[in-house]
């Protein structure tokens, strides 16, 4: 298309040169015929008007061949957004890099910088309460937002909303990992609790999702992360014996519900790991408090870089 436009411009210039040459020849012809000075001036003015008309037509053709003002504005806006996004990504990379000399990293990746990134993308609570119990909804929300090059976290449950991204690094990876990821996620929570404690324990669970970047397209090993999550849960129970002594025996070991590849990322291999922890509690308020503390502890572990393989 650009070559066609160049050819059109070249042809138009040739026509302009021919028109000027013809005008000059006509002027010389007028002078040779002995026209008066006034007639010569009029002829020159008419020729100038003709050339101006040709120039205006050329400008109109050029304008029609270009983008409209609105299209140009949108194009410039898209370019500016792309520039800002690239600048932000570069800043995130500079703020969240880690060294590649980690114990247990495959030899083929020892020269790769920023290895060992794990990102917590989402977490949610579920509670299997009986329908016949009287229920009420208690909802509140808060928003926390930060940007990171190595992790992203989303927590979901029914009592609060959070939005956060936190940077952290991992050490001693047993599988290949690459650069930290940078994205933004939203955390949404929803839950319900009963006014009257049920007669039987409430079976509930804490679920969360985190992402792992790998150098290969094979699903990563996550046993070490399950052990870390179990350690976090046991620490919470041990530090709150008065609150969680009733549910401590029922807390199960974390289990993997699914490992799925994130096809939205085309620049790296990312796998989304969904983990759940089952437990029972005597009251809805205890269910909600335990869920809240577990998710908050995992979020903090990701933020300070301690959510690593055990």
Coordinates of N, CA and C in Angstrom, one line a residue, residues 11-12 18 36 43 55 64 70 74 111 113 158 235 252 258 269 283 285 287 294:
X11 N 3.6 10.3 -9.7 CA 2.8 10.7 -10.9 C 2.3 12.1 -10.7
X12 N 1.8 12.4 -9.5 CA 1.3 13.8 -9.3 C 2.3 14.9 -9.5
X18 N 4.6 19.2 -15.5 CA 4.1 19.5 -16.9 C 3.2 20.7 -16.9
X36 N -0.3 43.2 -24.2 CA 0.0 44.3 -23.4 C 0.4 43.8 -22.0
X43 N -2.9 37.0 -17.3 CA -2.5 35.7 -17.6 C -1.7 35.0 -16.5
X55 N -2.8 22.4 -6.5 CA -2.2 22.1 -5.2 C -3.2 21.7 -4.2
X64 N -7.5 12.5 2.0 CA -8.3 11.4 1.9 C -7.6 10.1 2.0
X70 N -10.1 11.4 14.0 CA -10.5 10.6 15.1 C -9.6 9.3 15.1
X74 N -7.1 8.0 18.1 CA -7.2 6.7 18.7 C -5.9 5.9 18.6
X111 N 21.8 -20.1 34.1 CA 22.1 -18.7 33.6 C 20.9 -17.9 33.5
X113 N 18.1 -15.4 34.7 CA 17.9 -14.5 35.9 C 16.4 -14.5 36.3
X158 N -16.8 -14.8 51.1 CA -18.0 -14.0 51.2 C -18.1 -13.0 52.2
X235 N 0.7 -23.5 62.3 CA 1.2 -22.3 63.0 C 0.0 -21.5 63.5
X252 N -7.6 -30.9 57.7 CA -7.0 -31.9 56.9 C -5.7 -31.3 56.2
X258 N -6.8 -29.1 41.3 CA -6.5 -29.1 39.8 C -5.2 -28.3 39.6
X269 N 5.4 -20.1 30.3 CA 4.5 -21.2 30.7 C 4.1 -21.0 32.2
X283 N -19.0 -23.4 65.1 CA -19.9 -22.2 64.9 C -19.5 -21.5 63.6
X285 N -19.1 -18.3 63.1 CA -18.1 -17.3 63.4 C -16.7 -17.8 63.4
X287 N -15.7 -20.5 61.8 CA -15.4 -20.9 60.4 C -14.9 -19.7 59.7
X294 N -6.2 -17.9 57.8 CA -5.4 -18.7 56.9 C -5.1 -18.0 55.6

